[in-house]
Coordinates of C-alpha atoms and ligand atoms in Angstrom, one line a residue:
X1 CA 14.8 28.3 1.7
X2 CA 11.2 29.3 2.7
X3 CA 9.9 26.5 0.4
X4 CA 11.2 23.8 2.7
X5 CA 8.9 24.9 5.5
X6 CA 5.9 23.3 3.9
X7 CA 7.7 20.4 2.3
X8 CA 7.6 17.2 4.3
X9 CA 10.9 15.5 5.3
X10 CA 11.8 12.2 3.8
X11 CA 15.0 10.6 5.1
X12 CA 17.0 8.2 2.9
X13 CA 19.6 5.7 4.0
X14 CA 21.0 2.5 2.5
X15 CA 21.7 0.4 5.6
X16 CA 19.1 -0.3 8.3
X17 CA 21.6 0.5 11.1
X18 CA 20.8 4.2 10.3
X19 CA 17.2 3.7 11.3
X20 CA 17.5 5.3 14.8
X21 CA 19.2 8.4 13.4
X22 CA 16.5 8.8 10.7
X23 CA 13.8 8.7 13.4
X24 CA 15.2 11.8 15.1
X25 CA 13.9 13.9 12.3
X26 CA 10.3 13.0 13.4
X27 CA 8.4 13.0 16.7
X28 CA 9.6 9.6 17.7
X29 CA 9.9 10.6 21.4
X30 CA 6.0 10.6 21.4
X31 CA 6.2 6.8 21.0
X32 CA 8.2 6.5 24.3
X33 CA 6.5 4.2 26.9
X34 CA 3.6 3.5 24.6
X35 CA 2.1 0.3 23.3
X36 CA 1.4 0.6 19.5
X37 CA 1.0 -1.5 16.3
X38 CA 3.8 -1.9 13.8
X39 CA 1.8 -2.4 10.6
X40 CA 3.3 -5.0 8.4
X41 CA 2.2 -7.3 5.5
X42 CA 3.7 -10.6 6.5
X43 CA 3.6 -12.1 3.0
X44 CA 1.4 -14.5 1.1
X45 CA 2.4 -18.2 1.1
X46 CA 4.9 -18.7 -1.7
X47 CA 5.8 -15.0 -1.9
X48 CA 9.6 -14.5 -1.6
X49 CA 9.9 -10.7 -1.4
X50 CA 8.0 -9.6 1.8
X51 CA 10.2 -8.0 4.6
X52 CA 11.9 -10.9 6.4
X53 CA 11.8 -11.5 10.2
X54 CA 15.6 -10.8 10.7
X55 CA 15.1 -7.3 9.2
X56 CA 11.9 -6.7 11.2
X57 CA 13.6 -7.8 14.4
X58 CA 16.2 -5.0 13.9
X59 CA 13.4 -2.5 13.5
X60 CA 11.6 -3.8 16.6
X61 CA 14.8 -3.7 18.6
X62 CA 15.3 0.1 17.8
X63 CA 11.7 0.8 18.8
X64 CA 11.9 -1.2 22.0
X65 CA 15.0 0.7 23.0
X66 CA 13.2 4.0 23.0
X67 CA 11.8 2.4 25.3
X68 CA 8.4 1.5 23.9
X69 CA 6.2 -1.6 23.5
X70 CA 5.5 -2.3 19.8
X71 CA 3.6 -5.3 18.4
X72 CA 3.5 -6.5 14.8
X73 CA 0.1 -6.1 13.3
X74 CA -1.9 -7.0 10.2
X75 CA -5.5 -7.7 9.1
X76 CA -7.1 -10.7 7.4
X77 CA -7.6 -10.6 3.6
X78 CA -10.5 -10.9 1.2
X79 CA -9.3 -13.7 -1.0
X80 CA -9.2 -17.4 -0.1
X81 CA -6.1 -18.8 1.6
X82 CA -4.4 -19.0 5.0
X83 CA -4.6 -15.2 5.5
X84 CA -8.4 -15.1 5.0
X85 CA -9.0 -16.0 8.7
X86 CA -7.2 -15.0 11.9
X87 CA -6.2 -18.6 12.7
X88 CA -4.8 -19.2 9.3
X89 CA -2.9 -15.9 9.3
X90 CA -1.3 -16.7 12.6
X91 CA -0.3 -20.1 11.1
X92 CA 1.3 -18.4 8.1
X93 CA 3.0 -15.7 10.2
X94 CA 4.6 -18.5 12.2
X95 CA 5.7 -20.3 9.0
X96 CA 7.3 -17.1 7.8
X97 CA 9.1 -16.6 11.1
X98 CA 6.9 -13.8 12.5
X99 CA 6.8 -15.1 16.1
X100 CA 7.8 -13.4 19.3
X101 CA 11.0 -15.6 19.6
X102 CA 12.2 -14.4 16.2
X103 CA 11.1 -10.8 16.0
X104 CA 11.1 -9.8 19.7
X105 CA 7.5 -8.7 20.1
X106 CA 3.9 -10.0 20.0
X107 CA 2.1 -10.6 16.6
X108 CA -1.5 -9.6 16.4
X109 CA -4.0 -10.2 13.5
X110 CA -7.2 -8.3 13.5
X111 CA -10.5 -9.3 11.8
X112 CA -13.0 -6.7 12.9
X113 CA -13.1 -2.9 12.9
X114 CA -15.0 0.3 13.4
X115 CA -16.6 2.3 10.5
X116 CA -15.0 5.7 9.8
X117 CA -16.4 8.0 7.2
X118 CA -14.2 9.8 4.6
X119 CA -15.8 11.8 1.7
X120 CA -19.3 10.1 2.0
X121 CA -18.0 6.5 2.1
X122 CA -17.5 4.4 5.2
X123 CA -14.4 2.3 5.8
X124 CA -14.2 -0.3 8.6
X125 CA -10.8 0.4 10.2
X126 CA -9.2 -2.4 12.2
X127 CA -9.7 -2.0 16.0
X128 CA -6.0 -2.0 16.8
X129 CA -5.5 0.9 14.5
X130 CA -8.5 2.9 15.7
X131 CA -7.5 2.4 19.3
X132 CA -3.9 3.5 18.9
X133 CA -2.7 7.1 19.0
X134 CA 0.7 6.0 17.5
X135 CA 1.5 3.6 14.7
X136 CA 4.8 2.6 13.1
X137 CA 4.5 1.3 9.5
X138 CA 6.9 -1.0 7.7
X139 CA 5.8 -0.9 4.0
X140 CA 7.5 -2.9 1.3
X141 CA 7.6 -0.9 -2.0
X142 CA 6.8 -3.1 -5.0
X143 CA 4.6 -3.2 -8.0
X144 CA 0.8 -3.9 -7.9
X145 CA -1.7 -5.0 -10.6
X146 CA -4.4 -2.5 -9.6
X147 CA -2.3 0.5 -8.4
X148 CA 0.9 0.3 -10.4
X149 CA 2.9 0.4 -7.1
X150 CA 2.2 -0.4 -3.5
X151 CA 3.9 1.4 -0.5
X152 CA 2.7 3.3 2.6
X153 CA -0.7 4.4 1.2
X154 CA -1.5 0.8 0.2
X155 CA -0.2 -0.7 3.5
X156 CA -3.1 1.2 5.2
X157 CA -5.6 1.7 2.4
X158 CA -6.0 -2.0 1.9
X159 CA -4.0 -3.5 4.8
X160 CA -5.6 -1.4 7.6
X161 CA -9.3 -2.2 6.9
X162 CA -11.5 -5.3 7.5
X163 CA -12.0 -7.8 4.7
X164 CA -15.6 -6.7 4.3
X165 CA -14.3 -3.2 3.4
X166 CA -11.6 -4.7 1.2
X167 CA -14.2 -6.6 -0.8
X168 CA -16.4 -3.6 -1.2
X169 CA -13.5 -1.4 -2.4
X170 CA -12.5 -4.0 -5.0
X171 CA -16.0 -4.7 -6.2
X172 CA -16.8 -0.9 -6.4
X173 CA -13.9 -0.3 -8.8
X174 CA -15.1 -2.8 -11.4
X175 CA -16.1 -1.2 -14.7
X176 CA -19.7 -0.8 -15.8
X177 CA -20.4 -0.6 -19.5
X178 CA -23.0 1.7 -21.1
X179 CA -23.6 0.6 -24.7
X180 CA -25.4 3.8 -25.5
X181 CA -22.1 5.7 -25.8
X182 CA -19.9 2.9 -27.2
X183 CA -18.5 3.3 -30.7
X184 CA -16.8 -0.2 -30.6
X185 CA -13.4 1.5 -31.2
X186 CA -11.7 -1.4 -29.3
X187 CA -9.4 0.9 -27.3
X188 CA -10.5 -0.5 -23.9
X189 CA -9.8 -4.0 -25.1
X190 CA -6.3 -3.1 -26.4
X191 CA -5.2 -1.5 -23.0
X192 CA -6.8 -4.1 -20.6
X193 CA -3.7 -5.8 -19.0
X194 CA -5.7 -8.9 -18.3
X195 CA -7.5 -9.3 -21.6
X196 CA -10.8 -9.1 -19.9
X197 CA -12.6 -7.2 -22.6
X198 CA -13.4 -8.3 -26.1
X199 CA -14.7 -5.8 -28.7
X200 CA -16.1 -6.7 -32.2
X201 CA -17.8 -4.8 -35.0
X202 CA -21.0 -4.7 -33.0
X203 CA -20.4 -6.2 -29.6
X204 CA -18.6 -5.5 -26.3
X205 CA -17.9 -8.4 -23.9
X206 CA -16.2 -8.5 -20.5
X207 CA -14.9 -11.5 -18.5
X208 CA -15.5 -10.3 -15.0
X209 CA -13.6 -13.2 -13.5
X210 CA -10.3 -11.9 -14.9
X211 CA -10.9 -8.2 -14.1
X212 CA -8.7 -6.7 -11.3
X213 CA -10.6 -3.4 -11.2
X214 CA -7.5 -1.5 -12.3
X215 CA -9.5 1.2 -14.1
X216 CA -7.2 1.3 -17.2
X217 CA -10.2 0.7 -19.5
X218 CA -12.2 3.4 -17.8
X219 CA -9.4 6.0 -18.2
X220 CA -8.9 4.9 -21.9
X221 CA -12.5 5.4 -23.0
X222 CA -12.9 9.0 -24.2
X223 CA -16.6 8.3 -25.0
X224 CA -17.5 7.7 -21.3
X225 CA -19.0 4.3 -22.2
X226 CA -17.3 2.7 -19.2
X227 CA -17.4 4.0 -15.7
X228 CA -16.6 2.6 -12.2
X229 CA -19.4 0.7 -10.5
X230 CA -18.7 3.0 -7.5
X231 CA -15.3 4.7 -7.6
X232 CA -11.7 4.5 -8.8
X233 CA -9.7 1.9 -6.7
X234 CA -6.8 4.4 -6.3
X235 CA -9.2 6.9 -4.9
X236 CA -10.9 4.7 -2.3
X237 CA -7.5 3.3 -1.4
X238 CA -6.4 6.9 -0.5
X239 CA -9.6 7.5 1.4
X240 CA -9.3 4.2 3.4
X241 CA -5.7 5.1 4.2
X242 CA -6.9 8.5 5.5
X243 CA -9.6 6.7 7.6
X244 CA -6.7 4.7 9.2
X245 CA -4.1 7.3 10.0
X246 CA -5.9 10.6 10.3
X247 CA -5.2 12.4 13.6
X248 CA -2.5 9.9 14.6
X249 CA 1.3 10.1 15.0
X250 CA 2.4 7.6 12.3
X251 CA 6.0 7.1 11.3
X252 CA 6.5 5.3 7.9
X253 CA 9.5 3.2 7.0
X254 CA 9.5 2.2 3.3
X255 CA 11.6 -0.8 2.4
X256 CA 12.7 0.0 -1.2
X257 CA 14.4 -3.3 -1.9
X258 CA 13.4 -6.6 -3.6
X259 CA 11.2 -4.5 -5.9
X260 CA 9.0 -7.1 -7.6
X261 CA 6.5 -6.6 -10.5
X262 CA 3.6 -7.7 -8.3
X263 CA 2.7 -7.4 -4.6
X264 CA 3.4 -9.4 -1.4
X265 CA -0.1 -10.9 -1.7
X266 CA 1.0 -12.7 -4.9
X267 CA 2.8 -16.0 -4.5
X268 CA 4.5 -15.5 -7.9
X269 CA 5.2 -11.8 -7.6
X270 CA 8.4 -11.7 -9.7
X271 CA 10.4 -10.8 -11.6
X272 CA 12.5 -8.1 -9.8
X273 CA 12.0 -4.9 -11.8
X274 CA 14.6 -2.6 -10.2
X275 CA 17.8 -3.1 -8.2
X276 CA 17.7 -2.6 -4.4
X277 CA 17.7 1.1 -3.4
X278 CA 17.5 1.3 0.5
X279 CA 15.1 2.8 3.0
X280 CA 13.0 5.9 3.4
X281 CA 11.4 7.3 6.6
X282 CA 8.8 10.0 6.9
X283 CA 5.8 11.0 8.9
X284 CA 3.8 11.7 5.7
X285 CA 2.5 8.7 3.7
X286 CA 2.1 10.7 0.5
X287 CA 5.5 12.3 0.6
X288 CA 7.2 8.9 1.3
X289 CA 5.4 7.1 -1.5
X290 CA 6.1 10.0 -3.9
X291 CA 9.8 9.9 -2.9
X292 CA 9.9 6.1 -3.3
X293 CA 8.5 6.3 -6.8
X294 CA 10.8 9.1 -7.8
X295 CA 13.9 7.3 -6.5
X296 CA 12.9 4.1 -8.3
X297 CA 12.2 6.1 -11.5
X298 CA 15.7 7.5 -11.4
X299 CA 17.0 4.0 -11.8
X300 CA 14.2 2.6 -14.0
X301 CA 12.1 5.4 -15.6
X302 CA 8.4 4.6 -15.6
X303 CA 9.0 1.0 -14.6
X304 CA 5.7 0.5 -12.7
X305 CA 3.6 1.8 -15.6
X306 CA 5.6 -0.3 -18.1
X307 CA 5.0 -3.5 -16.2
X308 CA 1.6 -2.9 -14.7
X309 CA 0.1 -0.4 -17.1
X310 CA -1.1 1.9 -14.3
X311 CA 0.5 5.2 -13.3
X312 CA 1.7 4.7 -9.7
X313 CA 1.3 8.4 -9.1
X314 CA -2.5 8.1 -9.4
X315 CA -2.9 7.0 -5.8
X316 CA -0.4 9.7 -4.6
X317 CA -2.4 12.5 -6.3
X318 CA -5.7 11.2 -5.1
X319 CA -4.2 11.1 -1.6
X320 CA -3.0 14.6 -1.9
X321 CA -6.4 15.8 -3.1
X322 CA -8.1 14.5 0.0
X323 CA -5.4 15.9 2.3
X324 CA -3.9 12.7 3.4
X325 CA -0.5 14.3 3.0
X326 CA 1.6 16.2 0.5
X327 CA 3.7 15.0 -2.5
X328 CA 6.2 17.9 -1.9
X329 CA 9.1 16.7 0.1
X330 CA 12.7 17.4 1.0
X331 CA 15.0 14.4 0.7
X332 CA 17.6 14.1 3.4
X333 CA 20.4 11.7 2.9
X334 CA 22.0 10.3 6.0
Ligands
SF4_1 S1 -13.1 2.4 -25.5 FE1 -15.2 3.0 -25.0 S2 -16.1 3.4 -27.0 FE2 -14.2 2.2 -27.4 S3 -14.9 0.1 -27.4 FE3 -14.3 0.5 -25.3 S4 -16.2 1.1 -24.3 FE4 -16.6 1.3 -26.5
SF4_2 S1 -10.7 -2.6 -14.8 FE1 -8.7 -3.3 -15.6 S2 -8.8 -5.5 -15.6 FE2 -10.9 -4.8 -15.4 S3 -11.6 -4.8 -17.5 FE3 -10.8 -2.7 -17.1 S4 -8.7 -2.7 -17.7 FE4 -9.4 -4.8 -17.6

């Protein structure tokens, strides 16, 4: 019984019409009469699995009824394409149906931010996040090539910072080779999901253009002949998420449906790797991501590691280590 006092609540339900009831377990009344961002990845062009406007409209309607004044929010991205610049992202948001007429609230895209320091590194957090005491997050849970899985932590760790910070985080997680310690065993080459490393009797070669900075090679080398240029991507992701949400009242809704192998940034994110599960709500990003992974693993054991070769819990435990939240939770079915 006493255990539950330090466990975070995660509420599970299958139909979105239970959303309002789920929010009563958290400090939703603090959102009343406030204007605040609803953090949402609005999907890359060609992607079919991002949360759709009719679903988002239902969530916005619940929030507006509090009453409160939510607006949909996201940041520009590091890679080329429509979402690289604000103008292009607004265009794509419109193509995907994220306009006031469809979802019932304004849509705001941010391109600049304010540096916030976590554990000796600085992360530029989007202005609309920094300037809000309250945030609501809609995070689609799916696979990811560099983190195994993406949910609430990733929605902020990558989605809440400027593209300059996104680039720095990605580049800093690239592997650096130190030939002095290499025995040319070839293990790193065998495990690299993108065939970026070639090892021969007396040579080690890497194709940087195909490297996603997933860190699988670094973890596989017991001789410490490969290290990160700066830090593990899963670690900086957790730190950036902490820079975004620390000290704020954030309520997280995880959409655990349309669970694709790859993320909503990927135009070809399929196939679907697990059947639809439902929705989770919490005020702790670590607890909700841990619960999302656990609930998926019950249906498809170790599915993210099987398809993306990375343990999805890596980001969860890094996040717990830096006190972003806790992986201990009490699941409440409603
Ligand atoms: S795993 Fe390490 S020791 Fe083996 S080939 Fe790769 S870098 Fe060299
Ligand atoms: S970081 Fe990942 S993608 Fe890059 S070389 Fe290592 S295993 Fe391959």
